[in-house]
């Protein structure tokens, strides 16, 4: 199975206010990926945004490429987002990794915290995604 | 049939209220407009066709369903009239998309909305009771409302579920004239378990 990957190329230096970063979205919902991608690219032009529809694809993609941001859904066919998040944390100790999920149960939030990844509750909105990334950029 | 005390009935309604309230606020964030909710109604029936939800039995509805499993189990469902579902998708996207692309995305979008809404519901109920609940992946169905709960091709199951508890909350998006409802369907054992957890919760909360 091939991972879905789309690369944005930058050309206009005006958009390089923040250095170009790379993002991997892992979500089995095409609709969810489409929204989050739109929210990121309208606020952080020129960032490279790749997509994977499940953990297997995501793990294949990170073999060839490092990411600054990894946003991972929890409930996916196959490996769930917490298990994937833990593996990704091991591979990328310095990356920003967040579980972006509709599952708001405290247990899931606690587990995310315990493996050192952030928790973002769905629905993704433009403000939520923009503010989260902006705060991470500010603290880097 | 099951007799719930007034307090138990109240507490279950309030739990559902909290869950659906959280779900409504999620939906409202997604569509950028207020979402109105009705007071939850709890009914016990032997067949789905016995509920007054089946008033328009041949109306085609779109439904996103997730089964849940934990101390109690059942099925949670988000249901709305099929004719309004594209309108709902349009208001979710907030950008103009050609009709063909919209139709392509329809099922994906509705599944994700269902996923967010049903998880918000179940998640907040689980958080109040302090009991984890596992949710399955969402599935989508489009059919006549009278056969909403029919299992695909499995007639034998019918006998095993003599009593269903149906929790029903209606939601409305006035600006788009969209309304739908959330259903929780549980069998007898799960109803008893939920009732037990509610009792424990009441004891813990009020002594």
mmCIF file with all atom_site columns, C-alpha atoms in Angstrom, chain B:
data_model
loop_
_atom_site.group_PDB
_atom_site.id
_atom_site.type_symbol
_atom_site.label_atom_id
_atom_site.label_alt_id
_atom_site.label_comp_id
_atom_site.label_asym_id
_atom_site.label_entity_id
_atom_site.label_seq_id
_atom_site.pdbx_PDB_ins_code
_atom_site.Cartn_x
_atom_site.Cartn_y
_atom_site.Cartn_z
_atom_site.occupancy
_atom_site.B_iso_or_equiv
_atom_site.pdbx_formal_charge
_atom_site.auth_seq_id
_atom_site.auth_comp_id
_atom_site.auth_asym_id
_atom_site.auth_atom_id
_atom_site.pdbx_PDB_model_num
ATOM 1   C CA . UNK B 1 1   ? -40.459 -4.129  31.690 1.00 0.00 ? 1   UNK B CA 1
ATOM 2   C CA . UNK B 1 2   ? -38.001 -2.046  33.655 1.00 0.00 ? 2   UNK B CA 1
ATOM 3   C CA . UNK B 1 3   ? -39.156 0.352   36.313 1.00 0.00 ? 3   UNK B CA 1
ATOM 4   C CA . UNK B 1 4   ? -36.776 3.201   36.934 1.00 0.00 ? 4   UNK B CA 1
ATOM 5   C CA . UNK B 1 5   ? -37.199 5.307   40.025 1.00 0.00 ? 5   UNK B CA 1
ATOM 6   C CA . UNK B 1 6   ? -37.746 8.979   39.403 1.00 0.00 ? 6   UNK B CA 1
ATOM 7   C CA . UNK B 1 7   ? -34.215 9.751   40.565 1.00 0.00 ? 7   UNK B CA 1
ATOM 8   C CA . UNK B 1 8   ? -32.669 7.083   38.325 1.00 0.00 ? 8   UNK B CA 1
ATOM 9   C CA . UNK B 1 9   ? -34.681 8.294   35.370 1.00 0.00 ? 9   UNK B CA 1
ATOM 10  C CA . UNK B 1 10  ? -33.606 11.825  36.115 1.00 0.00 ? 10  UNK B CA 1
ATOM 11  C CA . UNK B 1 11  ? -29.962 10.907  36.462 1.00 0.00 ? 11  UNK B CA 1
ATOM 12  C CA . UNK B 1 12  ? -29.869 8.953   33.209 1.00 0.00 ? 12  UNK B CA 1
ATOM 13  C CA . UNK B 1 13  ? -31.569 11.868  31.431 1.00 0.00 ? 13  UNK B CA 1
ATOM 14  C CA . UNK B 1 14  ? -29.057 14.240  32.952 1.00 0.00 ? 14  UNK B CA 1
ATOM 15  C CA . UNK B 1 15  ? -26.135 12.028  31.874 1.00 0.00 ? 15  UNK B CA 1
ATOM 16  C CA . UNK B 1 16  ? -27.463 12.013  28.342 1.00 0.00 ? 16  UNK B CA 1
ATOM 17  C CA . UNK B 1 17  ? -28.002 15.758  28.599 1.00 0.00 ? 17  UNK B CA 1
ATOM 18  C CA . UNK B 1 18  ? -24.375 16.286  29.520 1.00 0.00 ? 18  UNK B CA 1
ATOM 19  C CA . UNK B 1 19  ? -23.233 14.012  26.709 1.00 0.00 ? 19  UNK B CA 1
ATOM 20  C CA . UNK B 1 20  ? -25.456 15.498  24.071 1.00 0.00 ? 20  UNK B CA 1
ATOM 21  C CA . UNK B 1 21  ? -24.713 18.993  25.351 1.00 0.00 ? 21  UNK B CA 1
ATOM 22  C CA . UNK B 1 22  ? -21.048 18.414  24.737 1.00 0.00 ? 22  UNK B CA 1
ATOM 23  C CA . UNK B 1 23  ? -21.913 16.932  21.350 1.00 0.00 ? 23  UNK B CA 1
ATOM 24  C CA . UNK B 1 24  ? -24.032 19.953  20.478 1.00 0.00 ? 24  UNK B CA 1
ATOM 25  C CA . UNK B 1 25  ? -21.237 22.308  21.356 1.00 0.00 ? 25  UNK B CA 1
ATOM 26  C CA . UNK B 1 26  ? -18.916 20.300  19.077 1.00 0.00 ? 26  UNK B CA 1
ATOM 27  C CA . UNK B 1 27  ? -21.455 20.478  16.265 1.00 0.00 ? 27  UNK B CA 1
ATOM 28  C CA . UNK B 1 28  ? -21.998 24.158  16.868 1.00 0.00 ? 28  UNK B CA 1
ATOM 29  C CA . UNK B 1 29  ? -18.230 24.750  16.607 1.00 0.00 ? 29  UNK B CA 1
ATOM 30  C CA . UNK B 1 30  ? -18.182 22.879  13.307 1.00 0.00 ? 30  UNK B CA 1
ATOM 31  C CA . UNK B 1 31  ? -21.113 24.687  11.689 1.00 0.00 ? 31  UNK B CA 1
ATOM 32  C CA . UNK B 1 32  ? -20.585 28.034  13.365 1.00 0.00 ? 32  UNK B CA 1
ATOM 33  C CA . UNK B 1 33  ? -24.164 28.478  14.532 1.00 0.00 ? 33  UNK B CA 1
ATOM 34  C CA . UNK B 1 34  ? -26.260 27.634  17.575 1.00 0.00 ? 34  UNK B CA 1
ATOM 35  C CA . UNK B 1 35  ? -27.558 24.099  17.924 1.00 0.00 ? 35  UNK B CA 1
ATOM 36  C CA . UNK B 1 36  ? -30.820 23.621  19.798 1.00 0.00 ? 36  UNK B CA 1
ATOM 37  C CA . UNK B 1 37  ? -31.549 20.454  21.741 1.00 0.00 ? 37  UNK B CA 1
ATOM 38  C CA . UNK B 1 38  ? -34.695 18.889  23.096 1.00 0.00 ? 38  UNK B CA 1
ATOM 39  C CA . UNK B 1 39  ? -34.965 17.283  26.524 1.00 0.00 ? 39  UNK B CA 1
ATOM 40  C CA . UNK B 1 40  ? -33.886 13.628  26.295 1.00 0.00 ? 40  UNK B CA 1
ATOM 41  C CA . UNK B 1 41  ? -36.693 11.090  26.158 1.00 0.00 ? 41  UNK B CA 1
ATOM 42  C CA . UNK B 1 42  ? -36.244 7.610   27.505 1.00 0.00 ? 42  UNK B CA 1
ATOM 43  C CA . UNK B 1 43  ? -38.503 4.861   26.223 1.00 0.00 ? 43  UNK B CA 1
ATOM 44  C CA . UNK B 1 44  ? -38.474 1.117   26.617 1.00 0.00 ? 44  UNK B CA 1
ATOM 45  C CA . UNK B 1 45  ? -39.714 -0.851  23.654 1.00 0.00 ? 45  UNK B CA 1
ATOM 46  C CA . UNK B 1 46  ? -39.572 -4.341  22.289 1.00 0.00 ? 46  UNK B CA 1
ATOM 47  C CA . UNK B 1 47  ? -39.143 -3.296  18.704 1.00 0.00 ? 47  UNK B CA 1
ATOM 48  C CA . UNK B 1 48  ? -37.900 -0.101  17.191 1.00 0.00 ? 48  UNK B CA 1
ATOM 49  C CA . UNK B 1 49  ? -41.141 0.121   15.217 1.00 0.00 ? 49  UNK B CA 1
ATOM 50  C CA . UNK B 1 50  ? -42.942 0.554   18.558 1.00 0.00 ? 50  UNK B CA 1
ATOM 51  C CA . UNK B 1 51  ? -41.339 3.936   19.122 1.00 0.00 ? 51  UNK B CA 1
ATOM 52  C CA . UNK B 1 52  ? -42.960 7.061   17.839 1.00 0.00 ? 52  UNK B CA 1
ATOM 53  C CA . UNK B 1 53  ? -39.698 7.739   16.012 1.00 0.00 ? 53  UNK B CA 1
ATOM 54  C CA . UNK B 1 54  ? -41.031 5.461   13.355 1.00 0.00 ? 54  UNK B CA 1
ATOM 55  C CA . UNK B 1 55  ? -43.862 7.897   12.681 1.00 0.00 ? 55  UNK B CA 1
ATOM 56  C CA . UNK B 1 56  ? -42.659 8.404   9.141  1.00 0.00 ? 56  UNK B CA 1
ATOM 57  C CA . UNK B 1 57  ? -41.556 4.811   8.592  1.00 0.00 ? 57  UNK B CA 1
ATOM 58  C CA . UNK B 1 58  ? -40.696 5.182   4.934  1.00 0.00 ? 58  UNK B CA 1
ATOM 59  C CA . UNK B 1 59  ? -38.701 8.376   5.253  1.00 0.00 ? 59  UNK B CA 1
ATOM 60  C CA . UNK B 1 60  ? -35.132 7.799   4.095  1.00 0.00 ? 60  UNK B CA 1
ATOM 61  C CA . UNK B 1 61  ? -32.629 8.726   6.757  1.00 0.00 ? 61  UNK B CA 1
ATOM 62  C CA . UNK B 1 62  ? -28.847 8.918   6.881  1.00 0.00 ? 62  UNK B CA 1
ATOM 63  C CA . UNK B 1 63  ? -27.359 7.459   10.007 1.00 0.00 ? 63  UNK B CA 1
ATOM 64  C CA . UNK B 1 64  ? -23.890 7.145   11.462 1.00 0.00 ? 64  UNK B CA 1
ATOM 65  C CA . UNK B 1 65  ? -23.655 4.393   13.989 1.00 0.00 ? 65  UNK B CA 1
ATOM 66  C CA . UNK B 1 66  ? -21.019 3.352   16.504 1.00 0.00 ? 66  UNK B CA 1
ATOM 67  C CA . UNK B 1 67  ? -21.261 0.413   18.812 1.00 0.00 ? 67  UNK B CA 1
ATOM 68  C CA . UNK B 1 68  ? -19.852 0.887   22.285 1.00 0.00 ? 68  UNK B CA 1
ATOM 69  C CA . UNK B 1 69  ? -18.598 -1.564  24.800 1.00 0.00 ? 69  UNK B CA 1
ATOM 70  C CA . UNK B 1 70  ? -17.627 -1.238  28.421 1.00 0.00 ? 70  UNK B CA 1
ATOM 71  C CA . UNK B 1 71  ? -19.533 -1.841  31.625 1.00 0.00 ? 71  UNK B CA 1
ATOM 72  C CA . UNK B 1 72  ? -22.628 -1.454  29.471 1.00 0.00 ? 72  UNK B CA 1
ATOM 73  C CA . UNK B 1 73  ? -22.860 -1.797  25.729 1.00 0.00 ? 73  UNK B CA 1
ATOM 74  C CA . UNK B 1 74  ? -25.087 -0.871  22.855 1.00 0.00 ? 74  UNK B CA 1
ATOM 75  C CA . UNK B 1 75  ? -25.296 1.265   19.813 1.00 0.00 ? 75  UNK B CA 1
ATOM 76  C CA . UNK B 1 76  ? -25.227 5.036   19.484 1.00 0.00 ? 76  UNK B CA 1
ATOM 77  C CA . UNK B 1 77  ? -26.593 6.638   16.370 1.00 0.00 ? 77  UNK B CA 1
ATOM 78  C CA . UNK B 1 78  ? -26.792 10.047  14.784 1.00 0.00 ? 78  UNK B CA 1
ATOM 79  C CA . UNK B 1 79  ? -29.753 10.235  12.416 1.00 0.00 ? 79  UNK B CA 1
ATOM 80  C CA . UNK B 1 80  ? -30.992 12.909  10.044 1.00 0.00 ? 80  UNK B CA 1
ATOM 81  C CA . UNK B 1 81  ? -33.196 13.082  6.977  1.00 0.00 ? 81  UNK B CA 1
ATOM 82  C CA . UNK B 1 82  ? -31.322 12.117  3.868  1.00 0.00 ? 82  UNK B CA 1
ATOM 83  C CA . UNK B 1 83  ? -32.602 15.103  1.893  1.00 0.00 ? 83  UNK B CA 1
ATOM 84  C CA . UNK B 1 84  ? -30.864 17.536  4.246  1.00 0.00 ? 84  UNK B CA 1
ATOM 85  C CA . UNK B 1 85  ? -27.567 15.750  4.562  1.00 0.00 ? 85  UNK B CA 1
ATOM 86  C CA . UNK B 1 86  ? -25.832 17.555  1.686  1.00 0.00 ? 86  UNK B CA 1
ATOM 87  C CA . UNK B 1 87  ? -26.911 20.831  3.244  1.00 0.00 ? 87  UNK B CA 1
ATOM 88  C CA . UNK B 1 88  ? -25.307 19.753  6.496  1.00 0.00 ? 88  UNK B CA 1
ATOM 89  C CA . UNK B 1 89  ? -22.084 18.858  4.709  1.00 0.00 ? 89  UNK B CA 1
ATOM 90  C CA . UNK B 1 90  ? -22.093 22.225  2.967  1.00 0.00 ? 90  UNK B CA 1
ATOM 91  C CA . UNK B 1 91  ? -22.370 24.076  6.251  1.00 0.00 ? 91  UNK B CA 1
ATOM 92  C CA . UNK B 1 92  ? -19.569 21.975  7.705  1.00 0.00 ? 92  UNK B CA 1
ATOM 93  C CA . UNK B 1 93  ? -17.153 22.811  4.955  1.00 0.00 ? 93  UNK B CA 1
ATOM 94  C CA . UNK B 1 94  ? -17.745 26.565  5.080  1.00 0.00 ? 94  UNK B CA 1
ATOM 95  C CA . UNK B 1 95  ? -16.242 26.910  1.632  1.00 0.00 ? 95  UNK B CA 1
ATOM 96  C CA . UNK B 1 96  ? -17.893 26.650  -1.743 1.00 0.00 ? 96  UNK B CA 1
ATOM 97  C CA . UNK B 1 97  ? -17.382 23.262  -3.247 1.00 0.00 ? 97  UNK B CA 1
ATOM 98  C CA . UNK B 1 98  ? -18.971 22.121  -6.505 1.00 0.00 ? 98  UNK B CA 1
ATOM 99  C CA . UNK B 1 99  ? -21.929 19.815  -6.020 1.00 0.00 ? 99  UNK B CA 1
ATOM 100 C CA . UNK B 1 100 ? -20.130 16.747  -7.427 1.00 0.00 ? 100 UNK B CA 1
ATOM 101 C CA . UNK B 1 101 ? -17.243 17.162  -5.035 1.00 0.00 ? 101 UNK B CA 1
ATOM 102 C CA . UNK B 1 102 ? -19.710 17.620  -2.214 1.00 0.00 ? 102 UNK B CA 1
ATOM 103 C CA . UNK B 1 103 ? -21.493 14.395  -3.090 1.00 0.00 ? 103 UNK B CA 1
ATOM 104 C CA . UNK B 1 104 ? -18.142 12.632  -3.172 1.00 0.00 ? 104 UNK B CA 1
ATOM 105 C CA . UNK B 1 105 ? -17.344 13.888  0.269  1.00 0.00 ? 105 UNK B CA 1
ATOM 106 C CA . UNK B 1 106 ? -20.787 13.409  1.713  1.00 0.00 ? 106 UNK B CA 1
ATOM 107 C CA . UNK B 1 107 ? -20.319 10.059  3.345  1.00 0.00 ? 107 UNK B CA 1
ATOM 108 C CA . UNK B 1 108 ? -16.817 10.857  4.611  1.00 0.00 ? 108 UNK B CA 1
ATOM 109 C CA . UNK B 1 109 ? -18.002 14.113  6.106  1.00 0.00 ? 109 UNK B CA 1
ATOM 110 C CA . UNK B 1 110 ? -21.064 12.634  7.755  1.00 0.00 ? 110 UNK B CA 1
ATOM 111 C CA . UNK B 1 111 ? -19.033 9.791   9.237  1.00 0.00 ? 111 UNK B CA 1
ATOM 112 C CA . UNK B 1 112 ? -16.570 12.214  10.755 1.00 0.00 ? 112 UNK B CA 1
ATOM 113 C CA . UNK B 1 113 ? -19.361 14.383  12.131 1.00 0.00 ? 113 UNK B CA 1
ATOM 114 C CA . UNK B 1 114 ? -21.021 11.300  13.575 1.00 0.00 ? 114 UNK B CA 1
ATOM 115 C CA . UNK B 1 115 ? -17.720 10.201  15.042 1.00 0.00 ? 115 UNK B CA 1
ATOM 116 C CA . UNK B 1 116 ? -17.194 13.562  16.748 1.00 0.00 ? 116 UNK B CA 1
ATOM 117 C CA . UNK B 1 117 ? -20.750 13.829  18.020 1.00 0.00 ? 117 UNK B CA 1
ATOM 118 C CA . UNK B 1 118 ? -21.121 10.276  19.277 1.00 0.00 ? 118 UNK B CA 1
ATOM 119 C CA . UNK B 1 119 ? -17.696 10.314  20.922 1.00 0.00 ? 119 UNK B CA 1
ATOM 120 C CA . UNK B 1 120 ? -18.498 13.612  22.612 1.00 0.00 ? 120 UNK B CA 1
ATOM 121 C CA . UNK B 1 121 ? -21.664 12.027  23.966 1.00 0.00 ? 121 UNK B CA 1
ATOM 122 C CA . UNK B 1 122 ? -20.189 8.744   25.092 1.00 0.00 ? 122 UNK B CA 1
ATOM 123 C CA . UNK B 1 123 ? -16.947 10.292  26.271 1.00 0.00 ? 123 UNK B CA 1
ATOM 124 C CA . UNK B 1 124 ? -18.592 12.730  28.603 1.00 0.00 ? 124 UNK B CA 1
ATOM 125 C CA . UNK B 1 125 ? -20.891 10.040  29.997 1.00 0.00 ? 125 UNK B CA 1
ATOM 126 C CA . UNK B 1 126 ? -17.833 7.872   30.584 1.00 0.00 ? 126 UNK B CA 1
ATOM 127 C CA . UNK B 1 127 ? -16.050 10.767  32.263 1.00 0.00 ? 127 UNK B CA 1
ATOM 128 C CA . UNK B 1 128 ? -18.964 11.421  34.623 1.00 0.00 ? 128 UNK B CA 1
ATOM 129 C CA . UNK B 1 129 ? -19.313 7.770   35.596 1.00 0.00 ? 129 UNK B CA 1
ATOM 130 C CA . UNK B 1 130 ? -15.558 7.193   35.690 1.00 0.00 ? 130 UNK B CA 1
ATOM 131 C CA . UNK B 1 131 ? -15.870 4.095   33.521 1.00 0.00 ? 131 UNK B CA 1
ATOM 132 C CA . UNK B 1 132 ? -13.973 3.763   30.231 1.00 0.00 ? 132 UNK B CA 1
ATOM 133 C CA . UNK B 1 133 ? -16.113 2.953   27.186 1.00 0.00 ? 133 UNK B CA 1
ATOM 134 C CA . UNK B 1 134 ? -14.669 1.622   23.931 1.00 0.00 ? 134 UNK B CA 1
ATOM 135 C CA . UNK B 1 135 ? -16.201 2.884   20.702 1.00 0.00 ? 135 UNK B CA 1
ATOM 136 C CA . UNK B 1 136 ? -16.055 1.061   17.399 1.00 0.00 ? 136 UNK B CA 1
ATOM 137 C CA . UNK B 1 137 ? -15.248 2.750   14.115 1.00 0.00 ? 137 UNK B CA 1
ATOM 138 C CA . UNK B 1 138 ? -18.271 4.611   12.771 1.00 0.00 ? 138 UNK B CA 1
ATOM 139 C CA . UNK B 1 139 ? -20.379 3.031   10.067 1.00 0.00 ? 139 UNK B CA 1
ATOM 140 C CA . UNK B 1 140 ? -22.777 4.707   7.694  1.00 0.00 ? 140 UNK B CA 1
ATOM 141 C CA . UNK B 1 141 ? -26.203 3.606   6.571  1.00 0.00 ? 141 UNK B CA 1
ATOM 142 C CA . UNK B 1 142 ? -28.916 5.171   4.477  1.00 0.00 ? 142 UNK B CA 1
ATOM 143 C CA . UNK B 1 143 ? -32.318 3.504   4.688  1.00 0.00 ? 143 UNK B CA 1
ATOM 144 C CA . UNK B 1 144 ? -35.979 3.798   5.600  1.00 0.00 ? 144 UNK B CA 1
ATOM 145 C CA . UNK B 1 145 ? -36.382 4.912   9.166  1.00 0.00 ? 145 UNK B CA 1
ATOM 146 C CA . UNK B 1 146 ? -38.461 1.853   10.085 1.00 0.00 ? 146 UNK B CA 1
ATOM 147 C CA . UNK B 1 147 ? -35.526 -0.447  9.394  1.00 0.00 ? 147 UNK B CA 1
ATOM 148 C CA . UNK B 1 148 ? -32.933 1.763   11.033 1.00 0.00 ? 148 UNK B CA 1
ATOM 149 C CA . UNK B 1 149 ? -31.955 -0.792  13.651 1.00 0.00 ? 149 UNK B CA 1
ATOM 150 C CA . UNK B 1 150 ? -32.186 -3.908  11.520 1.00 0.00 ? 150 UNK B CA 1
ATOM 151 C CA . UNK B 1 151 ? -28.975 -5.883  11.538 1.00 0.00 ? 151 UNK B CA 1
ATOM 152 C CA . UNK B 1 152 ? -27.807 -6.612  8.040  1.00 0.00 ? 152 UNK B CA 1
ATOM 153 C CA . UNK B 1 153 ? -29.019 -10.065 7.171  1.00 0.00 ? 153 UNK B CA 1
ATOM 154 C CA . UNK B 1 154 ? -29.298 -11.365 10.713 1.00 0.00 ? 154 UNK B CA 1
ATOM 155 C CA . UNK B 1 155 ? -32.795 -12.282 11.754 1.00 0.00 ? 155 UNK B CA 1
ATOM 156 C CA . UNK B 1 156 ? -31.733 -14.491 14.658 1.00 0.00 ? 156 UNK B CA 1
ATOM 157 C CA . UNK B 1 157 ? -30.514 -11.579 16.683 1.00 0.00 ? 157 UNK B CA 1
ATOM 158 C CA . UNK B 1 158 ? -34.000 -10.187 17.017 1.00 0.00 ? 158 UNK B CA 1
ATOM 159 C CA . UNK B 1 159 ? -34.997 -12.727 19.644 1.00 0.00 ? 159 UNK B CA 1
ATOM 160 C CA . UNK B 1 160 ? -32.030 -11.909 21.866 1.00 0.00 ? 160 UNK B CA 1
ATOM 161 C CA . UNK B 1 161 ? -32.991 -8.295  22.321 1.00 0.00 ? 161 UNK B CA 1
ATOM 162 C CA . UNK B 1 162 ? -36.453 -8.366  23.813 1.00 0.00 ? 162 UNK B CA 1
ATOM 163 C CA . UNK B 1 163 ? -36.175 -4.951  25.448 1.00 0.00 ? 163 UNK B CA 1
ATOM 164 C CA . UNK B 1 164 ? -34.458 -1.906  24.104 1.00 0.00 ? 164 UNK B CA 1
ATOM 165 C CA . UNK B 1 165 ? -33.917 1.312   25.918 1.00 0.00 ? 165 UNK B CA 1
ATOM 166 C CA . UNK B 1 166 ? -34.073 4.138   23.455 1.00 0.00 ? 166 UNK B CA 1
ATOM 167 C CA . UNK B 1 167 ? -32.718 7.486   24.519 1.00 0.00 ? 167 UNK B CA 1
ATOM 168 C CA . UNK B 1 168 ? -33.688 10.121  22.069 1.00 0.00 ? 168 UNK B CA 1
ATOM 169 C CA . UNK B 1 169 ? -32.549 13.729  21.786 1.00 0.00 ? 169 UNK B CA 1
ATOM 170 C CA . UNK B 1 170 ? -33.424 15.928  18.877 1.00 0.00 ? 170 UNK B CA 1
ATOM 171 C CA . UNK B 1 171 ? -31.127 18.657  17.638 1.00 0.00 ? 171 UNK B CA 1
ATOM 172 C CA . UNK B 1 172 ? -31.877 21.572  15.330 1.00 0.00 ? 172 UNK B CA 1
ATOM 173 C CA . UNK B 1 173 ? -29.785 23.925  13.246 1.00 0.00 ? 173 UNK B CA 1
ATOM 174 C CA . UNK B 1 174 ? -32.306 26.652  12.551 1.00 0.00 ? 174 UNK B CA 1
ATOM 175 C CA . UNK B 1 175 ? -30.229 28.630  10.072 1.00 0.00 ? 175 UNK B CA 1
ATOM 176 C CA . UNK B 1 176 ? -30.039 25.647  7.751  1.00 0.00 ? 176 UNK B CA 1
ATOM 177 C CA . UNK B 1 177 ? -33.355 24.098  8.686  1.00 0.00 ? 177 UNK B CA 1
ATOM 178 C CA . UNK B 1 178 ? -31.637 20.840  9.570  1.00 0.00 ? 178 UNK B CA 1
ATOM 179 C CA . UNK B 1 179 ? -32.821 18.609  12.340 1.00 0.00 ? 179 UNK B CA 1
ATOM 180 C CA . UNK B 1 180 ? -31.851 15.170  13.424 1.00 0.00 ? 180 UNK B CA 1
ATOM 181 C CA . UNK B 1 181 ? -31.617 13.055  16.489 1.00 0.00 ? 181 UNK B CA 1
ATOM 182 C CA . UNK B 1 182 ? -29.234 11.003  18.578 1.00 0.00 ? 182 UNK B CA 1
ATOM 183 C CA . UNK B 1 183 ? -30.274 7.535   19.705 1.00 0.00 ? 183 UNK B CA 1
ATOM 184 C CA . UNK B 1 184 ? -28.788 5.230   22.279 1.00 0.00 ? 184 UNK B CA 1
ATOM 185 C CA . UNK B 1 185 ? -29.977 1.691   22.078 1.00 0.00 ? 185 UNK B CA 1
ATOM 186 C CA . UNK B 1 186 ? -29.193 -0.806  24.809 1.00 0.00 ? 186 UNK B CA 1
ATOM 187 C CA . UNK B 1 187 ? -30.461 -4.237  25.709 1.00 0.00 ? 187 UNK B CA 1
ATOM 188 C CA . UNK B 1 188 ? -31.753 -5.418  29.087 1.00 0.00 ? 188 UNK B CA 1
ATOM 189 C CA . UNK B 1 189 ? -28.412 -6.430  30.662 1.00 0.00 ? 189 UNK B CA 1
ATOM 190 C CA . UNK B 1 190 ? -26.809 -3.157  29.755 1.00 0.00 ? 190 UNK B CA 1
ATOM 191 C CA . UNK B 1 191 ? -29.754 -1.175  31.037 1.00 0.00 ? 191 UNK B CA 1
ATOM 192 C CA . UNK B 1 192 ? -29.423 -2.965  34.391 1.00 0.00 ? 192 UNK B CA 1
ATOM 193 C CA . UNK B 1 193 ? -25.682 -2.240  34.448 1.00 0.00 ? 193 UNK B CA 1
ATOM 194 C CA . UNK B 1 194 ? -26.177 1.404   33.570 1.00 0.00 ? 194 UNK B CA 1
ATOM 195 C CA . UNK B 1 195 ? -28.780 1.632   36.305 1.00 0.00 ? 195 UNK B CA 1
ATOM 196 C CA . UNK B 1 196 ? -26.359 0.074   38.785 1.00 0.00 ? 196 UNK B CA 1
ATOM 197 C CA . UNK B 1 197 ? -23.615 2.548   37.829 1.00 0.00 ? 197 UNK B CA 1
ATOM 198 C CA . UNK B 1 198 ? -26.068 5.398   38.138 1.00 0.00 ? 198 UNK B CA 1
ATOM 199 C CA . UNK B 1 199 ? -27.004 4.171   41.630 1.00 0.00 ? 199 UNK B CA 1
ATOM 200 C CA . UNK B 1 200 ? -23.355 4.022   42.645 1.00 0.00 ? 200 UNK B CA 1
ATOM 201 C CA . UNK B 1 201 ? -22.770 7.435   41.179 1.00 0.00 ? 201 UNK B CA 1
ATOM 202 C CA . UNK B 1 202 ? -25.712 8.834   43.163 1.00 0.00 ? 202 UNK B CA 1
ATOM 203 C CA . UNK B 1 203 ? -24.445 7.260   46.381 1.00 0.00 ? 203 UNK B CA 1
ATOM 204 C CA . UNK B 1 204 ? -20.959 8.635   45.751 1.00 0.00 ? 204 UNK B CA 1
ATOM 205 C CA . UNK B 1 205 ? -22.268 12.085  44.928 1.00 0.00 ? 205 UNK B CA 1
ATOM 206 C CA . UNK B 1 206 ? -24.975 12.474  47.548 1.00 0.00 ? 206 UNK B CA 1
ATOM 207 C CA . UNK B 1 207 ? -24.129 9.786   50.107 1.00 0.00 ? 207 UNK B CA 1
#
